[in-house]
Short mmCIF file of C-alpha atoms in Angstrom, two decimals:
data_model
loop_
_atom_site.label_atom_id
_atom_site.label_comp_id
_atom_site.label_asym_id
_atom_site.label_seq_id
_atom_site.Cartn_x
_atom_site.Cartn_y
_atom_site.Cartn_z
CA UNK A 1 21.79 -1.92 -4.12
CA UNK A 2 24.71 0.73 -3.49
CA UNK A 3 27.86 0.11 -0.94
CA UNK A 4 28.12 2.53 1.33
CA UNK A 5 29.88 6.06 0.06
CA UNK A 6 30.01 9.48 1.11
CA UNK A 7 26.44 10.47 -0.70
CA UNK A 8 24.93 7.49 0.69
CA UNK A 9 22.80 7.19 3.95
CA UNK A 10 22.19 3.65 5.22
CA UNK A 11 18.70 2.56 6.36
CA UNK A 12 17.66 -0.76 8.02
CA UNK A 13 13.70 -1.52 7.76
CA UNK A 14 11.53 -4.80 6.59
CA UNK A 15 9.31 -4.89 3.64
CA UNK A 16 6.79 -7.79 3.76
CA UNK A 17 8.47 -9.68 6.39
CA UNK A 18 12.15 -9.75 4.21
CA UNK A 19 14.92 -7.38 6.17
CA UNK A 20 16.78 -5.01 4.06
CA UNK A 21 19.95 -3.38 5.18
CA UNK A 22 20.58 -0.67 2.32
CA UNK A 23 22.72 2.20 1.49
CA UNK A 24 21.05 4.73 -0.93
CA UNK A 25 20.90 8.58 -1.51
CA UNK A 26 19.25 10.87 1.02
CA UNK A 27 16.83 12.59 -1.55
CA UNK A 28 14.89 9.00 -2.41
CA UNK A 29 11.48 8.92 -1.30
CA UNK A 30 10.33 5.25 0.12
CA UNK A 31 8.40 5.10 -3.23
CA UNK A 32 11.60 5.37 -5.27
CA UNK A 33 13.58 2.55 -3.29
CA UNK A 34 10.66 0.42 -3.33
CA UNK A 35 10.19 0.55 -6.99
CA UNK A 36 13.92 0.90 -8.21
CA UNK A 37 15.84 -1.02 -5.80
CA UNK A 38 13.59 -3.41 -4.27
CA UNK A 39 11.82 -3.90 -7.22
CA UNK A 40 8.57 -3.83 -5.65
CA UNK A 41 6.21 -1.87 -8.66
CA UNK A 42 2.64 -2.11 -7.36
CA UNK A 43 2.80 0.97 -5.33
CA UNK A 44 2.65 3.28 -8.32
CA UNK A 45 3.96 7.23 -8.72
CA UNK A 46 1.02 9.02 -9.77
CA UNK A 47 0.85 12.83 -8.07
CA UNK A 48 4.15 13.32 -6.61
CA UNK A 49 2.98 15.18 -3.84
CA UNK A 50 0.60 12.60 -1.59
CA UNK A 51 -2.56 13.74 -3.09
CA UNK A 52 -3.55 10.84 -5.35
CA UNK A 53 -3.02 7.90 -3.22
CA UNK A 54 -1.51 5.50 -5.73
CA UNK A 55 1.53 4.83 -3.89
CA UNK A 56 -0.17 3.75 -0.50
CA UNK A 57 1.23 1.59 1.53
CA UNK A 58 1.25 0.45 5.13
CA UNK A 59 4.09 1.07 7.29
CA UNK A 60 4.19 0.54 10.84
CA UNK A 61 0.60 -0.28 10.79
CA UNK A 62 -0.39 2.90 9.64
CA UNK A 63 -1.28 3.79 5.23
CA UNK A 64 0.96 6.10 4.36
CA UNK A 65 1.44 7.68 0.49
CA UNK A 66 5.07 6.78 0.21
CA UNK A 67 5.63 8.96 -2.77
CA UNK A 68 6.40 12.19 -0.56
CA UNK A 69 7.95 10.34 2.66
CA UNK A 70 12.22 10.30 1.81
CA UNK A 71 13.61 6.89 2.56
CA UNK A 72 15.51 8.06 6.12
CA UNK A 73 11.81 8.29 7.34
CA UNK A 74 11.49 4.39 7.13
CA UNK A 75 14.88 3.28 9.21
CA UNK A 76 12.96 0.51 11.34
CA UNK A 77 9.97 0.62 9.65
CA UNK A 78 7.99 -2.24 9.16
CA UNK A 79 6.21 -2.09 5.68
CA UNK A 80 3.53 -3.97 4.23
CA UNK A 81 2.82 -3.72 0.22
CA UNK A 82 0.48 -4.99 -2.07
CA UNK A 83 2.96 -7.85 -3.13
CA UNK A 84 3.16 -8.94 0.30
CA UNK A 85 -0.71 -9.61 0.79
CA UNK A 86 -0.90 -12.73 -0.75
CA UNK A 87 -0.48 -15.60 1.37
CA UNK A 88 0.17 -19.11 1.90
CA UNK A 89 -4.30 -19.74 1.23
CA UNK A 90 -3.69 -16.87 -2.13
CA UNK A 91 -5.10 -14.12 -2.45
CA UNK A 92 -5.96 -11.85 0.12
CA UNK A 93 -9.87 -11.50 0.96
CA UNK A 94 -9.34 -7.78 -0.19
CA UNK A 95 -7.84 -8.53 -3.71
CA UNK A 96 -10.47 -11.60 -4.14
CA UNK A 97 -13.03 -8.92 -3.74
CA UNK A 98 -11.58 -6.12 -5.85
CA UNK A 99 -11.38 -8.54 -8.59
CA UNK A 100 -15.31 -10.38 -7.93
CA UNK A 101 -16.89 -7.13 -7.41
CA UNK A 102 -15.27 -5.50 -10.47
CA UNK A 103 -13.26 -2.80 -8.39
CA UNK A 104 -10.70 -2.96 -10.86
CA UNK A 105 -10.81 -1.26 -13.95
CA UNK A 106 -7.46 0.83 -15.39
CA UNK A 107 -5.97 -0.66 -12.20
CA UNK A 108 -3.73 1.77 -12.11
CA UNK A 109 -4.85 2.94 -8.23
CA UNK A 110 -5.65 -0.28 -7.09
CA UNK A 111 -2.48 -1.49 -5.08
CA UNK A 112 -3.34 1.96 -2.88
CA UNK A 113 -6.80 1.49 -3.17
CA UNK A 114 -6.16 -1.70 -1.57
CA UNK A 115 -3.37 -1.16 1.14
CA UNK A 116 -5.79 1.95 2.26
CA UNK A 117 -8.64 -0.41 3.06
CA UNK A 118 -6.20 -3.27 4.52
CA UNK A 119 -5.27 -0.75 6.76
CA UNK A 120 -9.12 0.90 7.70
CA UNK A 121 -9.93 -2.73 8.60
CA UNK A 122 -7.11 -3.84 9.99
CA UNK A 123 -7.96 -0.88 12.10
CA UNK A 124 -11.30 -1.10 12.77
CA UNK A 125 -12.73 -4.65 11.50
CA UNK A 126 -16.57 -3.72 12.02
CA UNK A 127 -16.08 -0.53 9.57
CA UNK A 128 -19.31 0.52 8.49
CA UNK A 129 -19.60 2.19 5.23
CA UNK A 130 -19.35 5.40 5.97
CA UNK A 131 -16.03 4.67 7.56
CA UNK A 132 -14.46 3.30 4.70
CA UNK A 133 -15.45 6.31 2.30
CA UNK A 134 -14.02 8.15 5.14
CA UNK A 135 -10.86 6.28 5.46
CA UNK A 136 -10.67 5.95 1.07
CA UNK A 137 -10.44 9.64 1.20
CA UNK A 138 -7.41 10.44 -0.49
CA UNK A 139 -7.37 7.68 -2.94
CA UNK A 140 -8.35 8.86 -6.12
CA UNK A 141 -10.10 6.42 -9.12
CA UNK A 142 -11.01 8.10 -12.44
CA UNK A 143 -12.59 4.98 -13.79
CA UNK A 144 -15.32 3.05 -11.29
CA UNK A 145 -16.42 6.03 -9.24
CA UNK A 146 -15.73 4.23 -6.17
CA UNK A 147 -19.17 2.10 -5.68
CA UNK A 148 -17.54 -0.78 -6.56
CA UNK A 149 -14.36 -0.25 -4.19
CA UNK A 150 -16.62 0.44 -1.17
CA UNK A 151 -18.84 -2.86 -1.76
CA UNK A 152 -15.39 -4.72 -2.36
CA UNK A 153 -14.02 -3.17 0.84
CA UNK A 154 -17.23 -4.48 2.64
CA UNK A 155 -17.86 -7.80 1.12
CA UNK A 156 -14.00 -8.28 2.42
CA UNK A 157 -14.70 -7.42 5.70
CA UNK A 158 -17.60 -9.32 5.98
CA UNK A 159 -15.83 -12.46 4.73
CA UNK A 160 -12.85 -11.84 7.05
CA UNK A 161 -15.43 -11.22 9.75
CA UNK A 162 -16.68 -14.72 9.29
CA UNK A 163 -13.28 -15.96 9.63
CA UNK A 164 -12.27 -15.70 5.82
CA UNK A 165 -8.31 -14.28 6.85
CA UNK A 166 -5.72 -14.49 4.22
#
């Protein structure tokens, strides 16, 4: 991380419960600080534009495609990412399921694919199918044609429903 210089814009936020106090260039998206000076690489850079869905994460509660957000945008922002869903028990109920109901394929979406449905049921923990297609939308997979992420999505809300939290 940079010491503060003319160029330089300095932004305070958390990222999976660590604090970060960080001086970096105006023109960085979230994605870009994340990934190259955080080192944080499961939110991925697919689209560029906040179409794809690859780079979700949640911030402030909310999934948000990080990719096209600039990095002033999270100064006291509280953000959650795929490497910070694991806890103390292992995995989270959503990656258990991703990986038992073979949601995962390329894998290249599924750190978004994830974080989106962390936050539909974080939001609404009874979500019913077609709210989690509806709350997916914007996600893209080109390899499992999203079956298999919906009934991973639902057998992880139904095990976190019976008290399964990570």
């Amino acid at each position: 991380m940079r010491t503060a210089d003319v160029n330089t814009i300095n932004v305070a936020f958390e990222v999976n419960g660590k604090p970060y106090n960080i001086h970096v260039e105006p023109h960085k998206t979230i994605l870009e600080v994340l990934r190259d000076d955080l080192n944080l690489t499961g939110a991925k850079q697919g689209c560029e534009d906040g179409n794809c869905g690859a780079c979700t994460i949640i911030m402030n509660g909310k999934a948000v495609k990080c990719c096209s957000l600039l990095i002033g945008q999270a100064r006291d922002a509280t953000i959650i990412t795929i490497e910070g869903l694991e806890g103390d028990n292992g995995l989270h109920p959503l990656q258990k399921a991703f990986i038992d109901h073979f949601a995962i394929q390329c894998g290249f979406c599924t750190p978004g694919m994830i974080m989106a449905a962390k936050a539909i049921l974080d939001e609404n923990p009874n979500a019913t199918e077609d709210d989690i297609r509806e709350g997916m939308h914007g996600n893209l997979c080109r390899c499992t044609g999203y079956v298999k992420i919906v009934e991973a999505v639902e057998a992880a809300r139904d095990q976190m429903l019976a008290g399964g939290k990570a």
